[in-house]
Amino acid sequence: MSVLSFLRIYAPPNAVLAAPGLLAVAALTIPDLSGRSRLVLAVVLAVIWGAYLLQLAATLLKRRAGDVRNRTPAIAIDVLAVLVPLAAFLLVGTPDWSLYCTVWLLKPLRDSTFFPVLGRVLANEARNLIGVTTLFGVVLFGVALAAYVIERDIQPEKFGSIPLAMWWAVVTLSTTGYGDAIPQSFAGRVLAGLVMMSGIGIFALWAGILATGFYQEVRRGDFVRNWQLVAAVPLFQKLGPAVLVEIVRALRPRMMPAGAVICRIGEPGDRMFFVVEGRVSVATPNPVELGPGAFFGEMALISGEPRMATVSAATAVSLLSLHSADFQMLCGSSPEIAEIIRKTAIERRGAVPTA
Ligand code: CMP
């Protein structure tokens, strides 16, 4: 086993290791903890630190081994995870050195695919998010001003200045409602009701923008991946650009391990499949293997009858599945493809068309 592959063992539990580390840091802040418990927790932190040191070595070796990917953020996080606790231990001393282990909060971000997506969503939706944030600021200031004017004489200690009233406005607008400042006048209470409702609206806008942004980003990722997969199926090269876009949207990628059953004889069929990579085995009396570019499962869609044969993955296989409604759309838009599929189905059935 090479040094690199040995060290790689320590890379996956990145985030998992951070969790006990952070729990140990939190536990060490409990004042009446026994000396023995403190020692055990310190050992936990030392072990995790050791694992992170090994991971840093692995990251640096990978870089030297010519890893072309830009790993600068990962390296920065690995370096900080080792250096910050070490420097704190050497320079700060007990008991506060353990607090610096909270730098491990960065570890779960290291290999996450979520944060790059979040970054793209925030960048794409920046204009809308800034718009809603500006609205929030305007409403916040306006509400604080109104609360100050209405309540300043009744409760000067809570609403005696705009900054004081702003605290109430933030707590009410976010519908948190600590209850430390409550309007006493009728006008103040009407204002509070309006603020709560507008708060809900503003947060709904934020949530809506982010949810739409995430949905579009995920769809875009799926589209790009499907587009590459569709390019591997020669049948689709007959399609015009408009239909191709529709088909790329409709197709669903599926990975099946070797031996997995994809469809079973006698079952109703609601989709057909295109082989992108790998091979499938059709369990007919003379078993047939289908490879990249081939399709199967079309017979049930055309005839409406149950599956004619069991089809399983002969090797690990990458497929694209097409639902029956989208299959009808494909046949409607491309008579040429519909004819190829229909002829293949007839050949496979070994019968002559009746119509
Ligand atoms: P379907 O009947 O929907 O589900 C099983 C599929 O196996 C079938 O559609 C065909 O796509 C495929 N199939 C059946 N017989 C053969 C054959 N002789 N050669 C290749 N594929 C077949």
mmCIF file of C-alpha atoms and ligand atoms in Angstrom:
data_model
loop_
_atom_site.group_PDB
_atom_site.id
_atom_site.type_symbol
_atom_site.label_atom_id
_atom_site.label_comp_id
_atom_site.label_asym_id
_atom_site.label_seq_id
_atom_site.Cartn_x
_atom_site.Cartn_y
_atom_site.Cartn_z
ATOM 1 C CA MET A 1 0.000 0.000 0.000
ATOM 2 C CA SER A 2 1.541 3.344 -1.012
ATOM 3 C CA VAL A 3 1.853 6.180 1.510
ATOM 4 C CA LEU A 4 -0.731 8.123 -0.473
ATOM 5 C CA SER A 5 -3.334 5.367 -0.424
ATOM 6 C CA PHE A 6 -2.657 4.746 3.286
ATOM 7 C CA LEU A 7 -3.235 8.390 4.105
ATOM 8 C CA ARG A 8 -6.297 8.555 1.888
ATOM 9 C CA ILE A 9 -8.097 6.337 4.416
ATOM 10 C CA TYR A 10 -8.220 9.337 6.700
ATOM 11 C CA ALA A 11 -9.757 11.706 4.165
ATOM 12 C CA PRO A 12 -13.442 10.596 4.072
ATOM 13 C CA PRO A 13 -14.278 10.962 7.810
ATOM 14 C CA ASN A 14 -13.457 14.669 7.611
ATOM 15 C CA ALA A 15 -16.759 15.987 8.811
ATOM 16 C CA VAL A 16 -17.413 12.961 11.026
ATOM 17 C CA LEU A 17 -14.182 13.579 12.949
ATOM 18 C CA ALA A 18 -15.011 17.260 13.394
ATOM 19 C CA ALA A 19 -18.229 16.413 15.262
ATOM 20 C CA PRO A 20 -16.666 14.615 18.291
ATOM 21 C CA GLY A 21 -13.918 17.241 18.286
ATOM 22 C CA LEU A 22 -16.399 20.096 18.550
ATOM 23 C CA LEU A 23 -18.422 18.193 21.179
ATOM 24 C CA ALA A 24 -15.218 17.734 23.188
ATOM 25 C CA VAL A 25 -14.505 21.481 22.922
ATOM 26 C CA ALA A 26 -18.046 22.224 24.102
ATOM 27 C CA ALA A 27 -17.751 19.744 26.991
ATOM 28 C CA LEU A 28 -14.444 21.275 28.096
ATOM 29 C CA THR A 29 -16.220 24.598 28.732
ATOM 30 C CA ILE A 30 -18.361 22.992 31.494
ATOM 31 C CA PRO A 31 -16.852 24.453 34.692
ATOM 32 C CA ASP A 32 -17.365 21.556 37.149
ATOM 33 C CA LEU A 33 -15.829 18.850 34.942
ATOM 34 C CA SER A 34 -13.469 16.439 36.748
ATOM 35 C CA GLY A 35 -9.747 16.459 35.939
ATOM 36 C CA ARG A 36 -9.991 12.898 34.594
ATOM 37 C CA SER A 37 -12.795 13.848 32.152
ATOM 38 C CA ARG A 38 -10.779 16.843 30.995
ATOM 39 C CA LEU A 39 -7.831 14.584 30.297
ATOM 40 C CA VAL A 40 -9.989 12.160 28.281
ATOM 41 C CA LEU A 41 -11.427 15.039 26.234
ATOM 42 C CA ALA A 42 -7.962 16.487 25.650
ATOM 43 C CA VAL A 43 -6.826 13.062 24.373
ATOM 44 C CA VAL A 44 -9.836 12.983 21.995
ATOM 45 C CA LEU A 45 -8.785 16.378 20.622
ATOM 46 C CA ALA A 46 -5.170 15.225 20.274
ATOM 47 C CA VAL A 47 -6.222 12.091 18.343
ATOM 48 C CA ILE A 48 -8.386 14.126 15.974
ATOM 49 C CA TRP A 49 -5.581 16.629 15.532
ATOM 50 C CA GLY A 50 -3.265 13.712 14.632
ATOM 51 C CA ALA A 51 -5.759 12.463 12.035
ATOM 52 C CA TYR A 52 -5.972 15.936 10.540
ATOM 53 C CA LEU A 53 -2.172 16.136 10.437
ATOM 54 C CA LEU A 54 -2.152 12.914 8.395
ATOM 55 C CA GLN A 55 -4.835 14.315 6.141
ATOM 56 C CA LEU A 56 -2.797 17.465 5.561
ATOM 57 C CA ALA A 57 0.140 15.272 4.552
ATOM 58 C CA ALA A 58 -2.141 13.352 2.160
ATOM 59 C CA THR A 59 -3.451 16.582 0.618
ATOM 60 C CA LEU A 60 0.067 17.912 0.078
ATOM 61 C CA LEU A 61 1.279 14.600 -1.386
ATOM 62 C CA LYS A 62 -1.690 14.494 -3.744
ATOM 63 C CA ARG A 63 -0.827 17.972 -4.898
ATOM 64 C CA ARG A 64 2.762 16.936 -5.513
ATOM 65 C CA ALA A 65 1.532 13.804 -7.317
ATOM 66 C CA GLY A 66 0.149 16.143 -9.965
ATOM 67 C CA ASP A 67 -3.501 16.466 -8.990
ATOM 68 C CA VAL A 68 -4.713 18.991 -11.541
ATOM 69 C CA ARG A 69 -7.799 20.063 -9.654
ATOM 70 C CA ASN A 70 -7.626 23.358 -7.849
ATOM 71 C CA ARG A 71 -7.300 22.212 -4.244
ATOM 72 C CA THR A 72 -6.289 25.526 -2.710
ATOM 73 C CA PRO A 73 -9.374 25.890 -0.425
ATOM 74 C CA ALA A 74 -8.975 22.282 0.778
ATOM 75 C CA ILE A 75 -5.282 22.838 1.514
ATOM 76 C CA ALA A 76 -6.032 26.103 3.334
ATOM 77 C CA ILE A 77 -8.606 24.347 5.528
ATOM 78 C CA ASP A 78 -6.269 21.413 6.225
ATOM 79 C CA VAL A 79 -3.424 23.763 7.168
ATOM 80 C CA LEU A 80 -5.654 25.851 9.464
ATOM 81 C CA ALA A 81 -7.072 22.688 11.110
ATOM 82 C CA VAL A 82 -3.548 21.670 12.129
ATOM 83 C CA LEU A 83 -1.776 24.975 12.718
ATOM 84 C CA VAL A 84 -4.427 26.908 14.683
ATOM 85 C CA PRO A 85 -4.852 24.299 17.496
ATOM 86 C CA LEU A 86 -1.068 23.706 17.573
ATOM 87 C CA ALA A 87 -0.290 27.422 17.853
ATOM 88 C CA ALA A 88 -3.000 27.801 20.521
ATOM 89 C CA PHE A 89 -1.592 24.863 22.512
ATOM 90 C CA LEU A 90 1.946 26.257 22.385
ATOM 91 C CA LEU A 91 1.121 29.939 22.856
ATOM 92 C CA VAL A 92 -2.213 30.241 24.693
ATOM 93 C CA GLY A 93 -1.904 27.345 27.155
ATOM 94 C CA THR A 94 -4.673 25.654 29.159
ATOM 95 C CA PRO A 95 -7.649 25.779 29.346
ATOM 96 C CA ASP A 96 -8.433 28.119 26.439
ATOM 97 C CA TRP A 97 -6.309 26.385 23.797
ATOM 98 C CA SER A 98 -9.126 23.896 23.154
ATOM 99 C CA LEU A 99 -11.421 26.723 21.999
ATOM 100 C CA TYR A 100 -9.164 27.156 18.967
ATOM 101 C CA CYS A 101 -10.059 23.628 17.848
ATOM 102 C CA THR A 102 -13.358 25.166 16.738
ATOM 103 C CA VAL A 103 -11.473 25.960 13.520
ATOM 104 C CA TRP A 104 -12.522 22.375 12.684
ATOM 105 C CA LEU A 105 -15.952 23.839 11.951
ATOM 106 C CA LEU A 106 -14.426 24.494 8.503
ATOM 107 C CA LYS A 107 -13.725 20.798 7.918
ATOM 108 C CA PRO A 108 -17.241 19.785 6.784
ATOM 109 C CA LEU A 109 -17.052 22.543 4.140
ATOM 110 C CA ARG A 110 -13.877 21.049 2.693
ATOM 111 C CA ASP A 111 -15.261 18.375 0.379
ATOM 112 C CA SER A 112 -18.863 19.480 0.346
ATOM 113 C CA THR A 113 -20.487 19.791 -3.062
ATOM 114 C CA PHE A 114 -23.303 21.783 -1.470
ATOM 115 C CA PHE A 115 -21.329 24.963 -0.823
ATOM 116 C CA PRO A 116 -20.207 25.509 -4.434
ATOM 117 C CA VAL A 117 -23.885 25.152 -5.421
ATOM 118 C CA LEU A 118 -24.878 27.608 -2.682
ATOM 119 C CA GLY A 119 -22.226 30.022 -3.981
ATOM 120 C CA ARG A 120 -23.623 29.833 -7.508
ATOM 121 C CA VAL A 121 -27.204 30.277 -6.250
ATOM 122 C CA LEU A 122 -26.201 33.368 -4.263
ATOM 123 C CA ALA A 123 -24.302 34.769 -7.253
ATOM 124 C CA ASN A 124 -27.189 34.085 -9.662
ATOM 125 C CA GLU A 125 -29.832 35.485 -7.334
ATOM 126 C CA ALA A 126 -27.708 38.368 -5.994
ATOM 127 C CA ARG A 127 -29.894 41.068 -7.552
ATOM 128 C CA ASN A 128 -33.117 39.700 -6.098
ATOM 129 C CA LEU A 129 -31.565 38.971 -2.726
ATOM 130 C CA ILE A 130 -30.116 42.471 -2.532
ATOM 131 C CA GLY A 131 -33.555 43.828 -3.527
ATOM 132 C CA VAL A 132 -35.317 41.977 -0.703
ATOM 133 C CA THR A 133 -32.556 42.860 1.767
ATOM 134 C CA THR A 134 -32.928 46.521 0.822
ATOM 135 C CA LEU A 135 -36.667 46.231 1.349
ATOM 136 C CA PHE A 136 -35.981 44.676 4.747
ATOM 137 C CA GLY A 137 -33.683 47.590 5.652
ATOM 138 C CA VAL A 138 -36.226 50.183 4.498
ATOM 139 C CA VAL A 139 -39.086 48.522 6.404
ATOM 140 C CA LEU A 140 -36.877 48.099 9.467
ATOM 141 C CA PHE A 141 -35.921 51.758 9.566
ATOM 142 C CA GLY A 142 -39.453 52.960 8.813
ATOM 143 C CA VAL A 143 -40.933 50.734 11.525
ATOM 144 C CA ALA A 144 -38.302 51.789 14.084
ATOM 145 C CA LEU A 145 -39.084 55.436 13.278
ATOM 146 C CA ALA A 146 -42.839 54.877 13.650
ATOM 147 C CA ALA A 147 -42.401 52.957 16.925
ATOM 148 C CA TYR A 148 -40.147 55.691 18.272
ATOM 149 C CA VAL A 149 -42.713 58.401 17.454
ATOM 150 C CA ILE A 150 -45.632 56.407 18.890
ATOM 151 C CA GLU A 151 -44.042 54.905 22.024
ATOM 152 C CA ARG A 152 -41.182 57.231 23.077
ATOM 153 C CA ASP A 153 -43.218 59.123 25.701
ATOM 154 C CA ILE A 154 -44.901 55.997 27.123
ATOM 155 C CA GLN A 155 -41.770 53.793 27.346
ATOM 156 C CA PRO A 156 -38.674 55.987 26.974
ATOM 157 C CA GLU A 157 -36.406 53.193 28.309
ATOM 158 C CA LYS A 158 -37.497 50.850 25.460
ATOM 159 C CA PHE A 159 -38.367 53.243 22.628
ATOM 160 C CA GLY A 160 -36.525 56.435 23.645
ATOM 161 C CA SER A 161 -34.341 56.484 20.506
ATOM 162 C CA ILE A 162 -34.466 55.103 16.985
ATOM 163 C CA PRO A 163 -31.646 52.594 17.711
ATOM 164 C CA LEU A 164 -33.590 51.335 20.772
ATOM 165 C CA ALA A 165 -36.782 51.070 18.712
ATOM 166 C CA MET A 166 -34.800 49.294 16.004
ATOM 167 C CA TRP A 167 -34.080 46.390 18.372
ATOM 168 C CA TRP A 168 -37.834 45.976 18.879
ATOM 169 C CA ALA A 169 -38.342 46.286 15.109
ATOM 170 C CA VAL A 170 -35.809 43.522 14.316
ATOM 171 C CA VAL A 171 -37.245 41.185 16.947
ATOM 172 C CA THR A 172 -40.800 41.799 15.702
ATOM 173 C CA LEU A 173 -40.022 41.819 11.967
ATOM 174 C CA SER A 174 -38.274 38.456 12.288
ATOM 175 C CA THR A 175 -41.325 37.272 14.303
ATOM 176 C CA THR A 176 -38.928 36.196 17.083
ATOM 177 C CA GLY A 177 -40.746 38.248 19.737
ATOM 178 C CA TYR A 178 -38.520 38.095 22.858
ATOM 179 C CA GLY A 179 -41.158 40.097 24.688
ATOM 180 C CA ASP A 180 -38.618 42.435 26.335
ATOM 181 C CA ALA A 181 -40.205 45.455 24.608
ATOM 182 C CA ILE A 182 -43.963 45.520 23.988
ATOM 183 C CA PRO A 183 -45.896 48.495 22.568
ATOM 184 C CA GLN A 184 -48.387 49.826 25.114
ATOM 185 C CA SER A 185 -50.476 52.177 22.966
ATOM 186 C CA PHE A 186 -53.222 51.055 20.575
ATOM 187 C CA ALA A 187 -51.359 52.568 17.592
ATOM 188 C CA GLY A 188 -48.182 50.785 18.697
ATOM 189 C CA ARG A 189 -49.977 47.426 18.786
ATOM 190 C CA VAL A 190 -51.517 47.980 15.337
ATOM 191 C CA LEU A 191 -48.010 48.789 14.096
ATOM 192 C CA ALA A 192 -46.673 45.581 15.716
ATOM 193 C CA GLY A 193 -49.310 43.491 13.893
ATOM 194 C CA LEU A 194 -48.422 45.069 10.551
ATOM 195 C CA VAL A 195 -44.704 44.570 11.196
ATOM 196 C CA MET A 196 -45.173 40.871 11.993
ATOM 197 C CA MET A 197 -47.137 40.328 8.776
ATOM 198 C CA SER A 198 -44.628 42.175 6.625
ATOM 199 C CA GLY A 199 -41.846 40.203 8.340
ATOM 200 C CA ILE A 200 -43.455 36.936 7.281
ATOM 201 C CA GLY A 201 -43.787 38.274 3.719
ATOM 202 C CA ILE A 202 -40.156 39.375 3.516
ATOM 203 C CA PHE A 203 -38.825 36.056 4.842
ATOM 204 C CA ALA A 204 -41.107 34.204 2.442
ATOM 205 C CA LEU A 205 -39.589 36.236 -0.396
ATOM 206 C CA TRP A 206 -36.065 35.311 0.704
ATOM 207 C CA ALA A 207 -37.004 31.649 1.027
ATOM 208 C CA GLY A 208 -38.757 31.704 -2.364
ATOM 209 C CA ILE A 209 -35.793 33.282 -4.144
ATOM 210 C CA LEU A 210 -33.350 30.783 -2.626
ATOM 211 C CA ALA A 211 -35.633 27.788 -3.275
ATOM 212 C CA THR A 212 -36.121 28.806 -6.929
ATOM 213 C CA GLY A 213 -32.387 29.429 -7.287
ATOM 214 C CA PHE A 214 -31.547 25.980 -5.903
ATOM 215 C CA TYR A 215 -34.155 24.317 -8.104
ATOM 216 C CA GLN A 216 -32.795 26.020 -11.231
ATOM 217 C CA GLU A 217 -29.202 25.207 -10.304
ATOM 218 C CA VAL A 218 -30.016 21.531 -9.748
ATOM 219 C CA ARG A 219 -32.013 21.388 -13.004
ATOM 220 C CA ARG A 220 -29.136 23.060 -14.854
ATOM 221 C CA GLY A 221 -26.675 20.486 -13.464
ATOM 222 C CA ASP A 222 -29.021 17.637 -14.466
ATOM 223 C CA PHE A 223 -29.440 19.136 -17.934
ATOM 224 C CA VAL A 224 -25.686 19.399 -18.553
ATOM 225 C CA ARG A 225 -25.117 15.819 -17.327
ATOM 226 C CA ASN A 226 -28.035 14.441 -19.375
ATOM 227 C CA TRP A 227 -26.840 16.323 -22.437
ATOM 228 C CA GLN A 228 -23.483 14.546 -22.229
ATOM 229 C CA LEU A 229 -25.203 11.176 -21.746
ATOM 230 C CA VAL A 230 -27.610 11.747 -24.625
ATOM 231 C CA ALA A 231 -24.647 12.429 -26.916
ATOM 232 C CA ALA A 232 -23.625 8.786 -26.351
ATOM 233 C CA VAL A 233 -26.910 7.473 -27.853
ATOM 234 C CA PRO A 234 -26.685 7.685 -31.687
ATOM 235 C CA LEU A 235 -30.486 7.466 -32.046
ATOM 236 C CA PHE A 236 -30.888 10.927 -30.548
ATOM 237 C CA GLN A 237 -28.541 12.470 -33.108
ATOM 238 C CA LYS A 238 -31.468 12.343 -35.526
ATOM 239 C CA LEU A 239 -33.381 14.851 -33.414
ATOM 240 C CA GLY A 240 -33.621 18.555 -34.152
ATOM 241 C CA PRO A 241 -32.384 20.972 -31.457
ATOM 242 C CA ALA A 242 -35.842 21.810 -30.035
ATOM 243 C CA VAL A 243 -36.895 18.164 -29.541
ATOM 244 C CA LEU A 244 -33.430 17.292 -28.269
ATOM 245 C CA VAL A 245 -33.767 19.872 -25.499
ATOM 246 C CA GLU A 246 -37.182 18.413 -24.575
ATOM 247 C CA ILE A 247 -35.773 14.880 -24.517
ATOM 248 C CA VAL A 248 -32.735 15.878 -22.471
ATOM 249 C CA ARG A 249 -35.149 17.360 -19.918
ATOM 250 C CA ALA A 250 -37.340 14.257 -19.932
ATOM 251 C CA LEU A 251 -34.620 11.600 -19.641
ATOM 252 C CA ARG A 252 -33.626 10.380 -16.182
ATOM 253 C CA PRO A 253 -30.127 8.942 -15.655
ATOM 254 C CA ARG A 254 -29.873 5.653 -13.741
ATOM 255 C CA MET A 255 -26.832 3.677 -12.646
ATOM 256 C CA MET A 256 -27.286 -0.041 -12.038
ATOM 257 C CA PRO A 257 -24.672 -2.401 -10.581
ATOM 258 C CA ALA A 258 -23.791 -5.643 -12.410
ATOM 259 C CA GLY A 259 -26.483 -8.269 -11.843
ATOM 260 C CA ALA A 260 -29.281 -5.825 -10.933
ATOM 261 C CA VAL A 261 -32.666 -6.533 -12.533
ATOM 262 C CA ILE A 262 -33.835 -3.512 -14.540
ATOM 263 C CA CYS A 263 -37.233 -4.832 -15.607
ATOM 264 C CA ARG A 264 -38.925 -8.163 -14.999
ATOM 265 C CA ILE A 265 -40.945 -10.326 -17.370
ATOM 266 C CA GLY A 266 -44.714 -10.018 -16.849
ATOM 267 C CA GLU A 267 -44.547 -6.645 -15.086
ATOM 268 C CA PRO A 268 -46.361 -3.657 -16.567
ATOM 269 C CA GLY A 269 -43.938 -1.247 -18.246
ATOM 270 C CA ASP A 270 -44.184 2.524 -17.963
ATOM 271 C CA ARG A 271 -40.741 3.470 -19.320
ATOM 272 C CA MET A 272 -38.083 2.456 -21.801
ATOM 273 C CA PHE A 273 -34.312 2.600 -21.398
ATOM 274 C CA PHE A 274 -31.299 3.672 -23.444
ATOM 275 C CA VAL A 275 -27.873 2.171 -22.675
ATOM 276 C CA VAL A 276 -25.193 4.833 -22.296
ATOM 277 C CA GLU A 277 -22.363 2.692 -20.923
ATOM 278 C CA GLY A 278 -22.018 -0.981 -19.993
ATOM 279 C CA ARG A 279 -24.110 -3.927 -21.142
ATOM 280 C CA VAL A 280 -27.498 -5.393 -20.275
ATOM 281 C CA SER A 281 -28.638 -8.982 -20.719
ATOM 282 C CA VAL A 282 -32.120 -9.791 -22.083
ATOM 283 C CA ALA A 283 -33.308 -13.150 -20.744
ATOM 284 C CA THR A 284 -34.968 -14.449 -23.945
ATOM 285 C CA PRO A 285 -34.723 -18.200 -24.837
ATOM 286 C CA ASN A 286 -31.496 -17.246 -26.646
ATOM 287 C CA PRO A 287 -30.175 -14.567 -24.266
ATOM 288 C CA VAL A 288 -29.160 -11.326 -25.971
ATOM 289 C CA GLU A 289 -26.738 -8.659 -24.746
ATOM 290 C CA LEU A 290 -27.288 -5.005 -25.583
ATOM 291 C CA GLY A 291 -24.487 -2.419 -25.372
ATOM 292 C CA PRO A 292 -24.010 1.355 -25.559
ATOM 293 C CA GLY A 293 -26.500 3.123 -27.835
ATOM 294 C CA ALA A 294 -29.071 0.285 -27.698
ATOM 295 C CA PHE A 295 -32.527 0.624 -26.193
ATOM 296 C CA PHE A 296 -34.961 -1.769 -24.531
ATOM 297 C CA GLY A 297 -38.312 -1.743 -22.730
ATOM 298 C CA GLU A 298 -39.970 -0.209 -25.802
ATOM 299 C CA MET A 299 -42.281 -3.187 -26.435
ATOM 300 C CA ALA A 300 -44.436 -2.655 -23.357
ATOM 301 C CA LEU A 301 -44.812 1.044 -24.238
ATOM 302 C CA ILE A 302 -45.858 0.322 -27.816
ATOM 303 C CA SER A 303 -48.175 -2.623 -27.164
ATOM 304 C CA GLY A 304 -49.349 -1.784 -23.651
ATOM 305 C CA GLU A 305 -48.681 -5.422 -22.788
ATOM 306 C CA PRO A 306 -46.532 -6.654 -19.876
ATOM 307 C CA ARG A 307 -42.752 -6.897 -20.259
ATOM 308 C CA MET A 308 -41.735 -9.647 -22.699
ATOM 309 C CA ALA A 309 -38.474 -10.508 -20.949
ATOM 310 C CA THR A 310 -36.420 -9.850 -17.854
ATOM 311 C CA VAL A 311 -33.575 -7.431 -18.502
ATOM 312 C CA SER A 312 -30.656 -7.235 -16.054
ATOM 313 C CA ALA A 313 -27.318 -5.448 -15.949
ATOM 314 C CA ALA A 314 -24.570 -7.702 -17.343
ATOM 315 C CA THR A 315 -21.979 -5.158 -16.185
ATOM 316 C CA ALA A 316 -22.325 -1.968 -14.190
ATOM 317 C CA VAL A 317 -24.494 0.030 -16.531
ATOM 318 C CA SER A 318 -25.403 3.656 -17.075
ATOM 319 C CA LEU A 319 -28.907 4.103 -18.478
ATOM 320 C CA LEU A 320 -31.288 6.849 -19.473
ATOM 321 C CA SER A 321 -34.941 6.119 -18.817
ATOM 322 C CA LEU A 322 -37.825 7.705 -20.713
ATOM 323 C CA HIS A 323 -41.322 7.722 -19.226
ATOM 324 C CA SER A 324 -44.223 6.611 -21.446
ATOM 325 C CA ALA A 325 -45.712 10.146 -21.703
ATOM 326 C CA ASP A 326 -42.340 11.496 -22.862
ATOM 327 C CA PHE A 327 -41.998 8.510 -25.204
ATOM 328 C CA GLN A 328 -45.267 9.572 -26.884
ATOM 329 C CA MET A 329 -43.900 13.107 -27.164
ATOM 330 C CA LEU A 330 -40.699 11.771 -28.746
ATOM 331 C CA CYS A 331 -42.666 9.667 -31.262
ATOM 332 C CA GLY A 332 -44.906 12.651 -32.084
ATOM 333 C CA SER A 333 -41.950 14.974 -32.686
ATOM 334 C CA SER A 334 -39.719 12.542 -34.519
ATOM 335 C CA PRO A 335 -41.536 10.058 -36.807
ATOM 336 C CA GLU A 336 -38.121 8.763 -37.941
ATOM 337 C CA ILE A 337 -37.168 7.677 -34.416
ATOM 338 C CA ALA A 338 -40.686 6.345 -33.800
ATOM 339 C CA GLU A 339 -40.312 4.162 -36.903
ATOM 340 C CA ILE A 340 -36.886 2.824 -35.833
ATOM 341 C CA ILE A 341 -38.213 1.938 -32.387
ATOM 342 C CA ARG A 342 -41.373 0.368 -33.821
ATOM 343 C CA LYS A 343 -39.403 -1.717 -36.360
ATOM 344 C CA THR A 344 -36.975 -2.892 -33.677
ATOM 345 C CA ALA A 345 -39.893 -3.896 -31.456
ATOM 346 C CA ILE A 346 -41.431 -5.875 -34.333
ATOM 347 C CA GLU A 347 -38.124 -7.595 -35.098
ATOM 348 C CA ARG A 348 -37.684 -8.467 -31.457
ATOM 349 C CA ARG A 349 -41.137 -9.888 -31.213
ATOM 350 C CA GLY A 350 -40.403 -11.883 -34.337
ATOM 351 C CA ALA A 351 -43.790 -10.987 -35.861
ATOM 352 C CA VAL A 352 -45.034 -9.034 -38.870
ATOM 353 C CA PRO A 353 -47.096 -5.911 -38.190
ATOM 354 C CA THR A 354 -50.802 -6.395 -38.620
ATOM 355 C CA ALA A 355 -51.530 -2.767 -39.543
HETATM 356 P P1 CMP B 1 -40.358 -4.925 -22.959
HETATM 357 O O1 CMP B 1 -41.194 -6.113 -23.304
HETATM 358 O O2 CMP B 1 -41.058 -3.662 -22.646
HETATM 359 O O3 CMP B 1 -39.401 -5.314 -21.755
HETATM 360 C C1 CMP B 1 -38.393 -6.307 -21.981
HETATM 361 C C2 CMP B 1 -37.564 -5.845 -23.127
HETATM 362 O O4 CMP B 1 -36.576 -6.717 -23.564
HETATM 363 C C3 CMP B 1 -38.426 -5.668 -24.351
HETATM 364 O O5 CMP B 1 -39.358 -4.659 -24.135
HETATM 365 C C4 CMP B 1 -37.391 -5.451 -25.402
HETATM 366 O O6 CMP B 1 -36.949 -4.127 -25.403
HETATM 367 C C5 CMP B 1 -36.280 -6.365 -24.921
HETATM 368 N N1 CMP B 1 -36.290 -7.572 -25.749
HETATM 369 C C6 CMP B 1 -37.213 -8.551 -25.802
HETATM 370 N N2 CMP B 1 -36.845 -9.494 -26.693
HETATM 371 C C7 CMP B 1 -35.678 -9.109 -27.216
HETATM 372 C C8 CMP B 1 -34.794 -9.638 -28.195
HETATM 373 N N3 CMP B 1 -35.046 -10.773 -28.814
HETATM 374 N N4 CMP B 1 -33.687 -8.943 -28.501
HETATM 375 C C9 CMP B 1 -33.395 -7.790 -27.871
HETATM 376 N N5 CMP B 1 -34.196 -7.259 -26.946
HETATM 377 C C10 CMP B 1 -35.326 -7.885 -26.615
#
